[in-house]
């Protein structure tokens, strides 16, 4: 595998490299003991500024199963972050103790910002409502194992498509494979962001938008359910209006194909009724288990990466322009250079991909 430094966006890797990781995960599943000592003497740092069960624990278990060690925090209030330490300093220190760093943060672009100063490879384990590339690797492995292909699939996405970072990363990835079609089911307020839709269209793929699950169920090969992301709403009232809109139950499952699979990055709130768990098409618990194997494969592929001298920011530094996304990391970490890609009249923030008209 070509040496690259960090995994911030899954598109930092080529589809061939995704295949390498997913195929290695498949091999690990069939003979885990072969890899039991593969990371002996190596340390993984996990900096989780936001709650996590699966991502954090599957990364930690993955490293432990490879024979390596783990350090880090799952609650920044127990670290010097509580004393006011900035992201730059925390990253600099912990990356100096570690061979690989895994970061989750509520602000968009945080992992990229961390990578600017890290002394070891950084893996983005979710940055606000932006991206979640390792969940996508999990999803690709699930599709490869359970559908046998990543191509020619009609994939439905339902729920909070605006704030669901797993949706954004998976759409970007599945757009790279031939014949895939996408069906979005959401309220008007929680639609897929324009920059992701543009990405899908630019790859030559099509998408349709609906407001109910019933009308789309018979068309789908895969249904990707997501929860409404309460923590990303501006006010409790806005969340109240959106919650409980979608619930997949056995009645709706009856409208689906026999070969349908239902995925969900989890945690579930109430968007899938418990009764669906017993349906053989419910794949979400198995999917979470695949996540551990894919992270073992990812760690194995990245652990010996040397940091490249290639700059992480390639755009134009525009001092007087601030990103208009209030959840962009540049607003709290003031020392970060304001770097934008220029596309005609539009500046695109290099941290969070927000588009600003100039
Ligand atoms: C997702 C996340 O954190 O974005 N969970 C996960 O990593 N498996 C989905 C979510 O929180 O809704």
Tab-separated table of C-alpha atoms in Angstrom, residues 65-319:
chain	number	residue	atom	x	y	z
A	65	UNK	CA	-6.021	-7.925	19.571
A	66	UNK	CA	-2.999	-6.978	17.461
A	67	UNK	CA	-0.833	-7.090	20.593
A	68	UNK	CA	-0.356	-3.309	20.870
A	69	UNK	CA	-1.133	-0.917	23.730
A	70	UNK	CA	-3.547	1.990	24.112
A	71	UNK	CA	-3.547	5.376	25.828
A	72	UNK	CA	-5.944	8.314	25.660
A	73	UNK	CA	-9.154	9.783	27.030
A	74	UNK	CA	-12.840	9.297	26.349
A	75	UNK	CA	-13.840	12.434	28.167
A	76	UNK	CA	-11.751	15.573	27.670
A	77	UNK	CA	-12.805	16.870	31.096
A	78	UNK	CA	-10.421	14.354	32.683
A	79	UNK	CA	-7.477	15.692	30.646
A	80	UNK	CA	-5.726	19.068	30.463
A	81	UNK	CA	-8.352	20.116	27.908
A	82	UNK	CA	-10.386	21.020	31.022
A	83	UNK	CA	-7.592	23.476	31.956
A	84	UNK	CA	-7.912	25.195	28.583
A	85	UNK	CA	-5.277	23.323	26.552
A	86	UNK	CA	-5.785	23.803	22.830
A	87	UNK	CA	-6.119	21.046	20.228
A	88	UNK	CA	-2.673	21.774	18.831
A	89	UNK	CA	-0.832	21.197	22.097
A	90	UNK	CA	-2.820	18.110	23.119
A	91	UNK	CA	-2.233	16.568	19.697
A	92	UNK	CA	1.466	17.430	19.692
A	93	UNK	CA	2.017	15.778	23.070
A	94	UNK	CA	-0.116	12.640	22.651
A	95	UNK	CA	1.117	12.021	19.097
A	96	UNK	CA	4.636	12.097	20.515
A	97	UNK	CA	3.690	9.260	22.897
A	98	UNK	CA	1.900	7.222	20.201
A	99	UNK	CA	2.511	5.446	16.894
A	100	UNK	CA	-0.981	6.223	15.642
A	101	UNK	CA	-3.647	8.651	16.851
A	102	UNK	CA	-7.421	8.258	16.614
A	103	UNK	CA	-9.508	11.388	17.145
A	104	UNK	CA	-13.208	12.141	17.505
A	105	UNK	CA	-14.341	15.729	17.968
A	106	UNK	CA	-17.662	17.633	17.884
A	107	UNK	CA	-16.253	20.316	15.566
A	108	UNK	CA	-15.903	19.894	11.813
A	109	UNK	CA	-12.376	19.781	10.453
A	110	UNK	CA	-10.878	18.966	13.886
A	111	UNK	CA	-8.963	15.875	12.714
A	112	UNK	CA	-7.447	17.804	9.835
A	113	UNK	CA	-6.426	20.559	12.236
A	114	UNK	CA	-4.878	17.927	14.520
A	115	UNK	CA	-3.000	16.340	11.632
A	116	UNK	CA	-1.285	19.669	10.951
A	117	UNK	CA	0.756	19.294	14.134
A	118	UNK	CA	0.726	15.548	14.849
A	119	UNK	CA	3.986	13.591	14.976
A	120	UNK	CA	2.253	10.340	13.934
A	121	UNK	CA	-0.578	9.399	11.539
A	122	UNK	CA	-4.031	10.675	12.557
A	123	UNK	CA	-7.279	8.796	11.911
A	124	UNK	CA	-10.526	10.766	11.850
A	125	UNK	CA	-13.042	8.876	14.018
A	126	UNK	CA	-15.775	11.457	13.321
A	127	UNK	CA	-15.581	15.269	13.134
A	128	UNK	CA	-18.904	16.902	13.972
A	129	UNK	CA	-21.518	16.387	11.274
A	130	UNK	CA	-18.809	16.226	8.607
A	131	UNK	CA	-17.140	12.851	7.959
A	132	UNK	CA	-16.587	9.425	9.511
A	133	UNK	CA	-14.271	7.454	7.208
A	134	UNK	CA	-13.703	4.414	9.439
A	135	UNK	CA	-17.460	3.840	9.756
A	136	UNK	CA	-17.478	3.823	5.964
A	137	UNK	CA	-14.764	1.155	5.878
A	138	UNK	CA	-16.980	-0.828	8.265
A	139	UNK	CA	-19.928	-0.301	5.931
A	140	UNK	CA	-17.930	-1.328	2.856
A	141	UNK	CA	-16.815	-4.531	4.598
A	142	UNK	CA	-20.437	-5.229	5.608
A	143	UNK	CA	-21.603	-4.751	2.009
A	144	UNK	CA	-18.796	-6.932	0.626
A	145	UNK	CA	-19.560	-9.729	3.104
A	146	UNK	CA	-23.356	-9.537	3.056
A	147	UNK	CA	-24.161	-8.433	-0.517
A	148	UNK	CA	-20.981	-9.762	-2.145
A	149	UNK	CA	-20.456	-6.522	-4.097
A	150	UNK	CA	-20.057	-2.751	-3.856
A	151	UNK	CA	-21.569	-2.180	-7.312
A	152	UNK	CA	-25.034	-1.961	-8.902
A	153	UNK	CA	-26.772	-1.431	-5.565
A	154	UNK	CA	-29.824	0.705	-4.852
A	155	UNK	CA	-29.064	2.132	-1.437
A	156	UNK	CA	-31.647	4.004	0.641
A	157	UNK	CA	-30.565	6.436	3.352
A	158	UNK	CA	-33.141	7.459	5.953
A	159	UNK	CA	-33.137	9.863	8.909
A	160	UNK	CA	-30.854	12.799	9.647
A	161	UNK	CA	-29.103	13.033	6.296
A	162	UNK	CA	-27.984	16.593	6.984
A	163	UNK	CA	-25.999	15.953	10.157
A	164	UNK	CA	-25.203	12.250	9.784
A	165	UNK	CA	-21.476	12.122	9.053
A	166	UNK	CA	-21.634	8.373	8.345
A	167	UNK	CA	-24.066	9.113	5.506
A	168	UNK	CA	-21.767	11.729	3.976
A	169	UNK	CA	-18.686	9.497	4.012
A	170	UNK	CA	-20.551	6.431	2.720
A	171	UNK	CA	-22.154	8.386	-0.115
A	172	UNK	CA	-18.776	9.700	-1.201
A	173	UNK	CA	-17.362	6.178	-1.173
A	174	UNK	CA	-20.264	4.394	-2.909
A	175	UNK	CA	-20.287	7.072	-5.606
A	176	UNK	CA	-16.929	5.667	-6.744
A	177	UNK	CA	-18.418	2.275	-7.727
A	178	UNK	CA	-20.293	1.609	-10.937
A	179	UNK	CA	-24.054	1.270	-11.107
A	180	UNK	CA	-24.963	2.442	-7.606
A	181	UNK	CA	-28.160	4.485	-7.151
A	182	UNK	CA	-29.214	6.389	-4.076
A	183	UNK	CA	-32.601	7.052	-2.510
A	184	UNK	CA	-32.819	9.651	0.248
A	185	UNK	CA	-35.660	9.657	2.778
A	186	UNK	CA	-35.768	12.635	5.123
A	187	UNK	CA	-37.748	15.675	6.197
A	188	UNK	CA	-37.085	18.860	4.175
A	189	UNK	CA	-34.957	20.203	7.057
A	190	UNK	CA	-32.653	17.185	7.229
A	191	UNK	CA	-31.760	16.620	3.570
A	192	UNK	CA	-28.297	15.599	2.321
A	193	UNK	CA	-26.053	18.724	2.101
A	194	UNK	CA	-25.594	20.220	-1.351
A	195	UNK	CA	-21.843	19.604	-1.455
A	196	UNK	CA	-22.432	15.857	-0.999
A	197	UNK	CA	-25.204	15.805	-3.629
A	198	UNK	CA	-22.876	17.611	-6.028
A	199	UNK	CA	-20.228	14.987	-5.338
A	200	UNK	CA	-22.693	12.198	-6.132
A	201	UNK	CA	-23.807	13.899	-9.368
A	202	UNK	CA	-20.228	14.647	-10.449
A	203	UNK	CA	-19.459	10.938	-10.177
A	204	UNK	CA	-22.293	10.243	-12.660
A	205	UNK	CA	-24.567	8.632	-10.061
A	206	UNK	CA	-28.222	9.489	-9.548
A	207	UNK	CA	-30.262	10.118	-6.414
A	208	UNK	CA	-33.966	10.553	-5.680
A	209	UNK	CA	-35.514	12.249	-2.654
A	210	UNK	CA	-38.632	11.060	-0.776
A	211	UNK	CA	-40.326	11.799	2.499
A	212	UNK	CA	-41.682	8.376	3.525
A	213	UNK	CA	-40.107	4.956	3.937
A	214	UNK	CA	-43.191	3.085	2.679
A	215	UNK	CA	-42.868	4.423	-0.867
A	216	UNK	CA	-39.227	3.372	-1.265
A	217	UNK	CA	-38.982	0.034	0.585
A	218	UNK	CA	-39.694	-2.240	-2.444
A	219	UNK	CA	-36.895	-0.634	-4.500
A	220	UNK	CA	-34.008	-1.100	-2.070
A	221	UNK	CA	-31.103	-3.553	-1.919
A	222	UNK	CA	-29.742	-1.813	1.174
A	223	UNK	CA	-31.441	0.445	3.708
A	224	UNK	CA	-29.093	2.611	5.796
A	225	UNK	CA	-31.021	3.955	8.796
A	226	UNK	CA	-29.676	6.775	10.975
A	227	UNK	CA	-30.791	8.472	14.179
A	228	UNK	CA	-31.759	12.141	14.382
A	229	UNK	CA	-28.561	13.760	15.692
A	230	UNK	CA	-29.916	15.657	18.716
A	231	UNK	CA	-26.516	17.110	19.677
A	232	UNK	CA	-26.134	18.860	16.299
A	233	UNK	CA	-29.344	20.945	16.534
A	234	UNK	CA	-29.273	24.653	17.288
A	235	UNK	CA	-32.109	24.397	19.828
A	236	UNK	CA	-34.101	21.688	21.680
A	237	UNK	CA	-37.265	22.927	19.887
A	238	UNK	CA	-35.764	22.217	16.465
A	239	UNK	CA	-34.898	18.684	17.575
A	240	UNK	CA	-38.377	18.137	19.031
A	241	UNK	CA	-39.870	18.851	15.587
A	242	UNK	CA	-37.704	16.210	13.912
A	243	UNK	CA	-37.597	13.348	16.396
A	244	UNK	CA	-39.794	10.237	16.006
A	245	UNK	CA	-40.545	11.012	12.322
A	246	UNK	CA	-39.179	7.704	11.005
A	247	UNK	CA	-39.517	4.273	12.520
A	248	UNK	CA	-38.696	1.095	10.638
A	249	UNK	CA	-40.938	-1.672	11.949
A	250	UNK	CA	-41.873	-5.179	10.811
A	251	UNK	CA	-44.838	-3.835	8.843
A	252	UNK	CA	-42.533	-1.688	6.720
A	253	UNK	CA	-40.006	-4.525	6.507
A	254	UNK	CA	-42.716	-6.609	4.818
A	255	UNK	CA	-42.565	-4.164	1.912
A	256	UNK	CA	-38.832	-4.810	1.424
A	257	UNK	CA	-37.121	-7.376	-0.793
A	258	UNK	CA	-36.141	-10.772	0.587
A	259	UNK	CA	-32.484	-9.915	-0.094
A	260	UNK	CA	-32.661	-6.436	1.468
A	261	UNK	CA	-30.140	-5.719	4.210
A	262	UNK	CA	-30.753	-3.097	6.898
A	263	UNK	CA	-27.692	-1.270	8.163
A	264	UNK	CA	-27.308	1.379	10.887
A	265	UNK	CA	-24.076	2.824	12.275
A	266	UNK	CA	-25.717	2.785	15.742
A	267	UNK	CA	-26.554	3.998	18.340
A	268	UNK	CA	-30.237	3.486	17.631
A	269	UNK	CA	-32.741	5.706	19.421
A	270	UNK	CA	-36.224	4.819	18.156
A	271	UNK	CA	-35.837	4.752	14.375
A	272	UNK	CA	-35.760	0.941	14.247
A	273	UNK	CA	-38.325	-0.969	16.312
A	274	UNK	CA	-36.809	-3.684	18.511
A	275	UNK	CA	-38.955	-6.297	16.707
A	276	UNK	CA	-36.841	-5.779	13.556
A	277	UNK	CA	-33.773	-7.162	15.376
A	278	UNK	CA	-35.074	-10.694	14.840
A	279	UNK	CA	-35.514	-10.230	11.097
A	280	UNK	CA	-32.622	-11.994	9.289
A	281	UNK	CA	-32.251	-8.896	7.086
A	282	UNK	CA	-31.268	-6.771	10.116
A	283	UNK	CA	-27.502	-6.430	9.772
A	284	UNK	CA	-26.617	-3.662	12.232
A	285	UNK	CA	-25.215	-5.745	15.084
A	286	UNK	CA	-23.105	-7.790	12.687
A	287	UNK	CA	-22.027	-4.516	11.048
A	288	UNK	CA	-20.707	-3.230	14.402
A	289	UNK	CA	-18.697	-6.430	14.766
A	290	UNK	CA	-17.188	-6.022	11.297
A	291	UNK	CA	-16.011	-2.609	12.521
A	292	UNK	CA	-13.482	-4.189	14.834
A	293	UNK	CA	-11.924	-6.299	12.061
A	294	UNK	CA	-11.774	-3.437	9.598
A	295	UNK	CA	-10.048	-1.274	12.216
A	296	UNK	CA	-7.520	-4.061	12.839
A	297	UNK	CA	-6.791	-4.027	9.110
A	298	UNK	CA	-6.596	-0.230	9.013
A	299	UNK	CA	-4.177	-0.074	11.960
A	300	UNK	CA	-1.994	-2.736	10.316
A	301	UNK	CA	-1.913	-0.767	7.072
A	302	UNK	CA	-1.166	2.594	8.708
A	303	UNK	CA	0.984	1.818	11.746
A	304	UNK	CA	4.318	2.130	9.973
A	305	UNK	CA	3.442	5.173	7.908
A	306	UNK	CA	6.082	7.843	7.975
A	307	UNK	CA	4.766	11.379	7.869
A	308	UNK	CA	5.071	12.820	4.399
A	309	UNK	CA	6.435	16.288	3.884
A	310	UNK	CA	3.511	16.943	1.488
A	311	UNK	CA	1.482	19.891	2.903
A	312	UNK	CA	-1.982	19.081	4.248
A	313	UNK	CA	-3.374	22.447	3.257
A	314	UNK	CA	-3.072	23.092	-0.450
A	315	UNK	CA	-5.468	26.001	-0.888
A	316	UNK	CA	-5.108	29.737	-0.539
A	317	UNK	CA	-4.679	31.303	2.879
A	318	UNK	CA	-7.232	34.136	3.109
A	319	UNK	CA	-6.599	36.049	6.328
